[in-house]
Structure formats: C-alpha cells, structure tokens
Short mmCIF file of C-alpha atoms in Angstrom, two decimals:
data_model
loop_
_atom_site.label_atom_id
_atom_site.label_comp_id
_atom_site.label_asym_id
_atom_site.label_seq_id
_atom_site.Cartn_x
_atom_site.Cartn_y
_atom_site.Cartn_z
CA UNK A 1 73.03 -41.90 43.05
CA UNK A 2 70.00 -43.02 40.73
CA UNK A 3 70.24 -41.65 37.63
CA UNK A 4 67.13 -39.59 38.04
CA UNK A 5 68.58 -37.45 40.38
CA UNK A 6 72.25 -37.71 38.87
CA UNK A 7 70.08 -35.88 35.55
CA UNK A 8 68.78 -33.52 37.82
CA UNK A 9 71.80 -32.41 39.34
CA UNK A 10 73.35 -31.95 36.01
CA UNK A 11 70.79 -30.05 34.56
CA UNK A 12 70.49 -27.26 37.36
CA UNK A 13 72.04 -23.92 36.69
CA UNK A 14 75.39 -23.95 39.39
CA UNK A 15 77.93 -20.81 39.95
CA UNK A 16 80.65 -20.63 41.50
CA UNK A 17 80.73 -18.69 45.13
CA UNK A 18 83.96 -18.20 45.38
CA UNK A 19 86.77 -19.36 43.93
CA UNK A 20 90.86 -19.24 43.33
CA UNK A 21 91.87 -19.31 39.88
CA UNK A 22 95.32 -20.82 40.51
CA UNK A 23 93.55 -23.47 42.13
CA UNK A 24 91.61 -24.95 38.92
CA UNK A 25 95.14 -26.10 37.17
CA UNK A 26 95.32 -29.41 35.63
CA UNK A 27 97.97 -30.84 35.27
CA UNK A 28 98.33 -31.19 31.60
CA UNK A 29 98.44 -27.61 31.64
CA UNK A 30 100.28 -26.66 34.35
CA UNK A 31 102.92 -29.06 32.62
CA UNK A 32 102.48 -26.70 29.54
CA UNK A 33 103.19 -23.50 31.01
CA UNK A 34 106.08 -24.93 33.22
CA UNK A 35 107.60 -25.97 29.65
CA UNK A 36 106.43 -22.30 27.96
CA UNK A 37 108.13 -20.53 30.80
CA UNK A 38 111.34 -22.71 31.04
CA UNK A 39 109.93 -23.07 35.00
CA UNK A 40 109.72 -26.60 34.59
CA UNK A 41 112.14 -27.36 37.87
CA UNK A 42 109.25 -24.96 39.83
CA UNK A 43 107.41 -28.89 39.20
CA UNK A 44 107.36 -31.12 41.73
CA UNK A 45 107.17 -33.84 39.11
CA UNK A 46 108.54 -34.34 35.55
CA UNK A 47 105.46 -35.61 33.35
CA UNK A 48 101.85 -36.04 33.56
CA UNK A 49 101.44 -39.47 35.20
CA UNK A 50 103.56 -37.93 38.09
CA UNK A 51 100.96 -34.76 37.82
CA UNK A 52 98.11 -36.91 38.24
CA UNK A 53 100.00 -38.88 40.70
CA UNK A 54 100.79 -35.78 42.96
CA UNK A 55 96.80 -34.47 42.15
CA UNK A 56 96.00 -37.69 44.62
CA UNK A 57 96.44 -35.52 47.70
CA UNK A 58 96.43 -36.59 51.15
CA UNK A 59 96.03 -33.71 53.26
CA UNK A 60 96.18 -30.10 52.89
CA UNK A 61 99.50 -29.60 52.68
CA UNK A 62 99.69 -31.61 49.71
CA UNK A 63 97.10 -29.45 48.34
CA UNK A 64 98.96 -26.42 49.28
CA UNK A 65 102.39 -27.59 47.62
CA UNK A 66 100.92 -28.49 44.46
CA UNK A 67 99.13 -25.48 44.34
CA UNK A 68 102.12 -23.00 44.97
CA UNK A 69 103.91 -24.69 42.67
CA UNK A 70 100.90 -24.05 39.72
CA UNK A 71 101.44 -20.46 41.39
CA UNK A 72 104.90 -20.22 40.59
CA UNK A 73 104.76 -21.52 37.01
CA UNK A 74 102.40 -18.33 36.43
CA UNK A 75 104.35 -15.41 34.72
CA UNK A 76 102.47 -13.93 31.72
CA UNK A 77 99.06 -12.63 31.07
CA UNK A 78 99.16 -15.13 28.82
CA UNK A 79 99.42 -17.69 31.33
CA UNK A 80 96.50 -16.73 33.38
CA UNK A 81 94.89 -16.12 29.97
CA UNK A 82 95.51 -19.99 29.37
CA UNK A 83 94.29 -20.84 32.76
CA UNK A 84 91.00 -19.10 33.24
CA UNK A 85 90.45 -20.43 29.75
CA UNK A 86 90.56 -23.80 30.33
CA UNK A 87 89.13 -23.07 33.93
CA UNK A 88 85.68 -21.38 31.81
CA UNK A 89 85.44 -24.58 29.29
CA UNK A 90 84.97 -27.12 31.87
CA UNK A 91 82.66 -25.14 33.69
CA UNK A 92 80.69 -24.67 30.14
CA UNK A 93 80.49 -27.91 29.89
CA UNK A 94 79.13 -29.28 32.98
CA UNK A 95 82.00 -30.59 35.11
#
C-alpha cells in the first residue's frame, strides 16, 4: 500500500458495525483477569508468549476456543469494565 493511501485510510472516520465485545481480548489482559479471578486454569495457555502463540489461529475453531475461554474468564462488571476499556482505547487511537 503506498503511503498516500495508507494516510488516507488512517485518517477517515471508521465505526464499528457490529461487533462482540468478548471478542476484542488481548491477551495480556485476558491473562490479567484469569489471574484477578483465580480462573487462570479456564486458559488454554499459562503466559503471554503462549497467548500470542494461541492468537495465531488456524481456523475457526481455534478462534472459537480462544474466544470461549476469554468468555469464561469474565465474572465481574469489573471485568467487562476492563475489557470494553481497553477495547475503546485502541479504537481511539487508530488501530
């Protein structure tokens, strides 16, 4: 992509059509709120390289998994607090 257009892109107003909350967890966090929770064996994975390693997916279903598992990590308002949070900073700043 030239930059031109990559500048464009960036600079146009975008929104989100629709959207699953849930499905916006990074892993950092997720890894947080497993630990906050004492859900941590909810995880399919012990520390963040695995996290990142598990965001690689490969199908679907590896989608799915990883995000059931965010899903079941989930328990406070809090949580979701946490999560839309970190969801609405990224999305302020561009990415």
């Amino acid at each position: 992509m030239g930059s031109l257009r990559e500048t464009l892109l960036r600079m146009i107003p975008k929104a989100e059509l629709h959207l699953h909350i849930e499905g916006t967890f990074e892993p950092e966090l997720m890894l947080e709120i497993a630990e906050r929770n004492g859900l941590q064996e909810q995880l399919p994975f012990t520390d963040v390289n695995g996290a990142r390693a598990a965001y690689q997916f490969q199908n679907l279903q590896s989608f799915l998994d990883i995000y059931y598992a965010g899903c079941a990590v989930l328990r406070t308002e809090q949580d979701f607090h946490d999560l839309m949070e970190a969801y609405l900073r990224r999305g302020a700043a561009g990415h």
